[in-house]
């Protein structure tokens, strides 16, 4: 007689941004920033296992919200695109969770800057209103800024996690993430195309300086993985930090609707084991709590 099916993994209680279905409450805690990580030497295909599907991940709206998915061999599936030089650190097997991010390639610093320049040129040639041009530029830039943060972000994301979980949090020793966030706020406030392009060029210069450092500190993901159960990947976390107030409000409402839809689907499958639904519910729940914490950080409700 075959053994009974295994029960779905249930997240541990008590994690402020965990996957349980309790009210969204983030208790202030004192979080220590991890020690700086040494430069990454890259990883091979043997480091990865099959990743669960991740539908519906919110990103900036735009026709090109992410680069083509690379193969594990480091080659792009899209002819003519830049060559990948490794695999992003967020796809490793974490000590705290089952990895949910699919393997994707890493661009060289030169390719990142070239991509930023191409998006800037497209924005400069755009005849659309400033709001539409800004939205397209953000959509084009987000994957490239993520690559820059992974290369030279240091403790920036860990410091941001402390600002969410233990406000006012800690100031990062490596300022790239906070500098990009400040630049994105100025980009959002740009009233016309000229100001938009000037601010975007200043942001490009920030990335250039960070990537041009003699030994840029690679990003630490320790607090992000441990405190958020590894369910919020780098681009999602950055898109939340870089979102305008209007975008953040819309995404929170959309996430709440998604959670309710998933609750109803799981109730309809009472007695079964909806592993995929539970995984999606847990992920969206954590993302919603991150967005709620970001809204509180900004002084909203």
Short mmCIF file of C-alpha atoms in Angstrom, two decimals:
data_model
loop_
_atom_site.label_atom_id
_atom_site.label_comp_id
_atom_site.label_asym_id
_atom_site.label_seq_id
_atom_site.Cartn_x
_atom_site.Cartn_y
_atom_site.Cartn_z
CA UNK A 1 0.00 0.00 0.00
CA UNK A 2 1.54 3.35 -1.04
CA UNK A 3 2.32 5.86 1.73
CA UNK A 4 -0.11 8.76 2.24
CA UNK A 5 0.72 12.00 0.36
CA UNK A 6 2.90 14.47 2.23
CA UNK A 7 1.35 17.56 3.72
CA UNK A 8 2.18 20.99 2.23
CA UNK A 9 4.91 22.91 3.98
CA UNK A 10 3.45 25.36 6.51
CA UNK A 11 5.49 28.53 7.16
CA UNK A 12 6.68 29.09 10.71
CA UNK A 13 4.70 31.40 12.92
CA UNK A 14 6.12 34.58 14.36
CA UNK A 15 7.86 35.86 11.21
CA UNK A 16 6.71 39.49 10.78
CA UNK A 17 6.55 39.19 7.01
CA UNK A 18 5.69 35.49 6.91
CA UNK A 19 3.13 33.68 4.83
CA UNK A 20 0.45 33.17 7.47
CA UNK A 21 -2.96 34.74 7.13
CA UNK A 22 -2.84 36.93 10.23
CA UNK A 23 -3.43 40.71 10.15
CA UNK A 24 -0.61 42.76 8.72
CA UNK A 25 1.40 43.87 11.75
CA UNK A 26 5.10 44.61 11.63
CA UNK A 27 6.55 44.71 15.13
CA UNK A 28 9.63 46.93 15.53
CA UNK A 29 12.72 44.81 16.13
CA UNK A 30 16.43 45.49 16.31
CA UNK A 31 18.04 43.94 13.26
CA UNK A 32 21.79 43.72 12.86
CA UNK A 33 23.19 44.20 9.38
CA UNK A 34 25.14 41.12 8.23
CA UNK A 35 28.87 41.35 7.65
CA UNK A 36 29.89 42.39 4.10
CA UNK A 37 30.04 39.53 1.65
CA UNK A 38 33.14 38.80 -0.44
CA UNK A 39 32.89 39.22 -4.24
CA UNK A 40 30.85 36.50 -5.89
CA UNK A 41 32.66 33.98 -8.07
CA UNK A 42 29.51 32.89 -9.89
CA UNK A 43 27.66 29.60 -9.88
CA UNK A 44 27.04 26.83 -12.30
CA UNK A 45 23.97 24.93 -13.41
CA UNK A 46 24.54 22.21 -10.80
CA UNK A 47 23.59 24.67 -8.04
CA UNK A 48 19.94 24.79 -9.07
CA UNK A 49 16.80 22.73 -8.73
CA UNK A 50 13.49 23.06 -10.51
CA UNK A 51 11.79 26.27 -9.42
CA UNK A 52 8.04 26.51 -8.75
CA UNK A 53 6.03 28.69 -11.05
CA UNK A 54 5.63 32.33 -10.07
CA UNK A 55 2.64 33.78 -11.99
CA UNK A 56 1.32 37.26 -11.48
CA UNK A 57 4.43 38.86 -9.99
CA UNK A 58 3.77 42.63 -10.00
CA UNK A 59 6.26 44.77 -11.89
CA UNK A 60 6.20 48.19 -13.50
CA UNK A 61 3.71 48.21 -16.33
CA UNK A 62 5.40 48.44 -19.71
CA UNK A 63 5.93 46.51 -22.93
CA UNK A 64 9.42 45.40 -21.85
CA UNK A 65 9.28 44.88 -18.10
CA UNK A 66 12.13 42.35 -17.95
CA UNK A 67 15.00 41.10 -20.13
CA UNK A 68 14.83 37.80 -22.02
CA UNK A 69 15.22 34.76 -19.77
CA UNK A 70 18.76 33.39 -20.08
CA UNK A 71 19.57 29.74 -20.29
CA UNK A 72 21.66 28.10 -17.58
CA UNK A 73 24.55 27.96 -20.03
CA UNK A 74 24.78 31.74 -19.79
CA UNK A 75 23.46 32.37 -23.29
CA UNK A 76 20.44 34.51 -24.05
CA UNK A 77 17.41 33.05 -25.76
CA UNK A 78 17.09 36.26 -27.78
CA UNK A 79 19.56 36.70 -30.69
CA UNK A 80 21.50 39.95 -30.62
CA UNK A 81 21.12 40.63 -26.90
CA UNK A 82 24.17 41.08 -24.61
CA UNK A 83 26.00 37.98 -23.42
CA UNK A 84 25.43 36.93 -19.83
CA UNK A 85 28.48 36.50 -17.61
CA UNK A 86 27.10 34.40 -14.75
CA UNK A 87 24.01 33.68 -12.71
CA UNK A 88 22.32 36.13 -10.34
CA UNK A 89 22.93 35.52 -6.62
CA UNK A 90 19.26 35.44 -5.67
CA UNK A 91 18.73 32.10 -7.40
CA UNK A 92 20.98 30.12 -5.08
CA UNK A 93 19.59 27.62 -2.60
CA UNK A 94 19.00 29.66 0.54
CA UNK A 95 19.53 28.57 4.12
CA UNK A 96 16.05 29.83 5.05
CA UNK A 97 13.70 28.84 2.26
CA UNK A 98 13.11 26.84 -0.88
CA UNK A 99 14.31 29.01 -3.74
CA UNK A 100 11.47 30.60 -5.69
CA UNK A 101 13.45 32.67 -8.19
CA UNK A 102 14.17 31.18 -11.59
CA UNK A 103 17.80 31.24 -12.76
CA UNK A 104 18.68 34.27 -14.87
CA UNK A 105 21.88 35.67 -16.26
CA UNK A 106 24.11 38.52 -15.15
CA UNK A 107 25.13 41.30 -17.51
CA UNK A 108 28.54 42.91 -17.55
CA UNK A 109 28.86 46.48 -16.24
CA UNK A 110 29.36 47.70 -19.81
CA UNK A 111 26.15 45.99 -20.96
CA UNK A 112 24.20 47.52 -18.05
CA UNK A 113 25.37 51.04 -18.92
CA UNK A 114 24.69 50.46 -22.61
CA UNK A 115 21.15 49.36 -21.80
CA UNK A 116 20.58 52.46 -19.68
CA UNK A 117 21.83 54.66 -22.52
CA UNK A 118 19.57 52.95 -25.07
CA UNK A 119 16.54 53.47 -22.85
CA UNK A 120 17.53 57.11 -22.31
CA UNK A 121 17.81 57.64 -26.05
CA UNK A 122 14.39 56.10 -26.61
CA UNK A 123 12.91 58.36 -23.92
CA UNK A 124 14.55 61.43 -25.48
CA UNK A 125 12.99 60.60 -28.85
CA UNK A 126 9.55 59.92 -27.40
CA UNK A 127 6.71 62.23 -28.38
CA UNK A 128 4.43 60.85 -25.68
CA UNK A 129 3.36 62.88 -22.62
CA UNK A 130 5.90 63.05 -19.81
CA UNK A 131 3.96 60.57 -17.65
CA UNK A 132 3.96 57.89 -20.36
CA UNK A 133 7.63 58.51 -21.14
CA UNK A 134 8.51 58.20 -17.45
CA UNK A 135 6.58 54.92 -17.14
CA UNK A 136 8.34 53.44 -20.17
CA UNK A 137 11.75 54.55 -18.91
CA UNK A 138 11.13 52.98 -15.50
CA UNK A 139 9.99 49.73 -17.11
CA UNK A 140 13.10 49.64 -19.31
CA UNK A 141 15.44 50.57 -16.48
CA UNK A 142 14.21 48.36 -13.64
CA UNK A 143 15.92 45.12 -14.82
CA UNK A 144 19.14 47.06 -15.43
CA UNK A 145 19.06 48.82 -12.06
CA UNK A 146 18.51 45.41 -10.46
CA UNK A 147 21.68 44.16 -12.17
CA UNK A 148 23.58 47.23 -10.92
CA UNK A 149 22.35 46.69 -7.35
CA UNK A 150 23.36 43.04 -7.44
CA UNK A 151 26.85 44.03 -8.60
CA UNK A 152 27.47 46.98 -6.29
CA UNK A 153 24.61 47.21 -3.78
CA UNK A 154 26.56 46.06 -0.74
CA UNK A 155 24.38 46.22 2.38
CA UNK A 156 21.78 48.47 0.70
CA UNK A 157 18.95 45.94 0.56
CA UNK A 158 19.66 44.65 4.06
CA UNK A 159 19.49 48.23 5.35
CA UNK A 160 16.19 48.73 3.52
CA UNK A 161 14.77 45.64 5.23
CA UNK A 162 15.66 47.13 8.62
CA UNK A 163 13.82 50.32 7.62
CA UNK A 164 10.72 48.24 6.91
CA UNK A 165 10.87 45.96 9.94
CA UNK A 166 12.56 48.11 12.56
CA UNK A 167 11.92 51.76 11.66
CA UNK A 168 13.71 54.04 11.25
CA UNK A 169 16.17 51.26 10.47
CA UNK A 170 19.86 51.43 9.70
CA UNK A 171 21.76 53.56 7.23
CA UNK A 172 23.63 51.53 4.65
CA UNK A 173 27.40 51.72 4.38
CA UNK A 174 27.00 51.32 0.61
CA UNK A 175 24.65 54.09 -0.59
CA UNK A 176 23.71 52.79 -4.07
CA UNK A 177 20.19 51.58 -3.24
CA UNK A 178 19.28 54.74 -1.30
CA UNK A 179 20.84 56.96 -3.99
CA UNK A 180 18.80 55.21 -6.67
CA UNK A 181 15.64 55.51 -4.58
CA UNK A 182 16.21 59.25 -4.10
CA UNK A 183 16.82 59.63 -7.83
CA UNK A 184 13.63 57.74 -8.61
CA UNK A 185 11.69 60.10 -6.36
CA UNK A 186 13.11 63.07 -8.29
CA UNK A 187 12.31 61.29 -11.56
CA UNK A 188 8.72 60.82 -10.40
CA UNK A 189 8.43 64.51 -9.54
CA UNK A 190 9.81 65.75 -12.88
CA UNK A 191 7.14 68.06 -14.35
CA UNK A 192 8.39 68.09 -17.95
CA UNK A 193 10.50 66.13 -20.41
CA UNK A 194 13.60 68.30 -19.96
CA UNK A 195 13.67 67.79 -16.18
CA UNK A 196 12.92 64.11 -16.66
CA UNK A 197 15.90 63.61 -18.98
CA UNK A 198 18.23 65.64 -16.76
CA UNK A 199 17.28 63.60 -13.69
CA UNK A 200 17.61 60.34 -15.63
CA UNK A 201 21.13 61.27 -16.74
CA UNK A 202 22.04 61.99 -13.11
CA UNK A 203 20.76 58.54 -12.16
CA UNK A 204 22.80 57.00 -14.95
CA UNK A 205 25.89 58.74 -13.55
CA UNK A 206 25.18 57.23 -10.10
CA UNK A 207 25.18 53.75 -11.63
CA UNK A 208 28.33 54.49 -13.61
CA UNK A 209 30.23 55.56 -10.49
CA UNK A 210 29.06 52.53 -8.52
CA UNK A 211 29.98 50.02 -11.22
CA UNK A 212 33.26 51.81 -11.94
CA UNK A 213 34.58 51.40 -8.40
CA UNK A 214 37.75 49.35 -8.10
CA UNK A 215 36.08 46.68 -5.94
CA UNK A 216 32.31 47.27 -5.81
CA UNK A 217 30.66 45.41 -2.90
CA UNK A 218 28.27 42.75 -4.19
CA UNK A 219 24.79 42.88 -2.73
CA UNK A 220 23.92 41.06 0.48
CA UNK A 221 20.55 39.30 0.43
CA UNK A 222 20.75 37.84 3.94
CA UNK A 223 18.06 39.88 5.70
CA UNK A 224 15.84 39.88 2.63
CA UNK A 225 15.87 36.08 2.53
CA UNK A 226 15.71 35.47 6.26
CA UNK A 227 13.10 38.05 7.27
CA UNK A 228 10.91 37.68 4.18
CA UNK A 229 11.27 33.91 3.90
CA UNK A 230 13.00 34.40 0.56
CA UNK A 231 9.66 34.98 -1.15
CA UNK A 232 10.37 38.52 -2.39
CA UNK A 233 13.09 38.61 -5.03
CA UNK A 234 15.36 41.54 -5.84
CA UNK A 235 13.40 43.09 -8.70
CA UNK A 236 10.13 42.95 -6.75
CA UNK A 237 11.72 44.56 -3.71
CA UNK A 238 13.30 47.31 -5.82
CA UNK A 239 10.08 47.90 -7.77
CA UNK A 240 8.26 48.43 -4.46
CA UNK A 241 10.96 50.84 -3.24
CA UNK A 242 11.03 52.72 -6.57
CA UNK A 243 7.23 52.84 -7.06
CA UNK A 244 5.37 56.11 -6.93
CA UNK A 245 2.72 56.58 -4.26
CA UNK A 246 0.00 55.98 -6.85
CA UNK A 247 1.68 52.81 -8.13
CA UNK A 248 2.12 51.52 -4.61
CA UNK A 249 -1.54 52.12 -3.75
CA UNK A 250 -2.69 50.35 -6.92
CA UNK A 251 -0.42 47.38 -6.33
CA UNK A 252 -1.55 46.97 -2.72
CA UNK A 253 -5.18 46.90 -3.85
CA UNK A 254 -4.39 44.42 -6.61
CA UNK A 255 -2.51 42.17 -4.20
CA UNK A 256 -5.42 42.21 -1.74
CA UNK A 257 -7.81 41.16 -4.49
CA UNK A 258 -5.43 38.38 -5.56
CA UNK A 259 -5.22 37.12 -1.98
CA UNK A 260 -9.00 36.98 -1.67
CA UNK A 261 -9.29 35.11 -4.97
CA UNK A 262 -6.69 32.59 -3.82
CA UNK A 263 -8.46 32.17 -0.45
CA UNK A 264 -11.69 31.29 -2.25
CA UNK A 265 -9.92 28.82 -4.53
CA UNK A 266 -8.28 27.08 -1.57
CA UNK A 267 -11.59 26.88 0.31
CA UNK A 268 -13.15 25.28 -2.76
CA UNK A 269 -10.46 22.57 -2.62
CA UNK A 270 -11.11 21.68 1.01
CA UNK A 271 -9.69 18.26 1.83
CA UNK A 272 -7.18 18.34 -1.03
CA UNK A 273 -3.62 19.64 -1.02
CA UNK A 274 -3.43 22.74 -3.25
CA UNK A 275 0.36 23.05 -3.04
CA UNK A 276 0.64 25.47 -5.98
CA UNK A 277 -2.16 27.70 -4.69
CA UNK A 278 -0.65 27.77 -1.23
CA UNK A 279 2.76 28.72 -2.63
CA UNK A 280 1.27 31.59 -4.62
CA UNK A 281 -0.81 32.71 -1.65
CA UNK A 282 2.26 32.74 0.60
CA UNK A 283 4.27 34.74 -1.91
CA UNK A 284 1.58 37.35 -2.55
CA UNK A 285 0.93 37.62 1.20
CA UNK A 286 4.56 38.47 1.89
CA UNK A 287 4.69 40.94 -1.01
CA UNK A 288 1.55 42.63 0.32
CA UNK A 289 3.09 42.98 3.76
CA UNK A 290 6.25 44.46 2.26
CA UNK A 291 4.13 47.00 0.38
CA UNK A 292 2.17 47.81 3.54
CA UNK A 293 5.43 48.34 5.43
CA UNK A 294 6.73 50.58 2.64
CA UNK A 295 3.54 52.66 2.76
CA UNK A 296 4.02 53.10 6.52
CA UNK A 297 7.65 54.02 5.98
CA UNK A 298 6.50 56.81 3.68
CA UNK A 299 4.08 57.99 6.33
CA UNK A 300 0.95 56.53 4.75
CA UNK A 301 -1.56 54.05 6.15
#
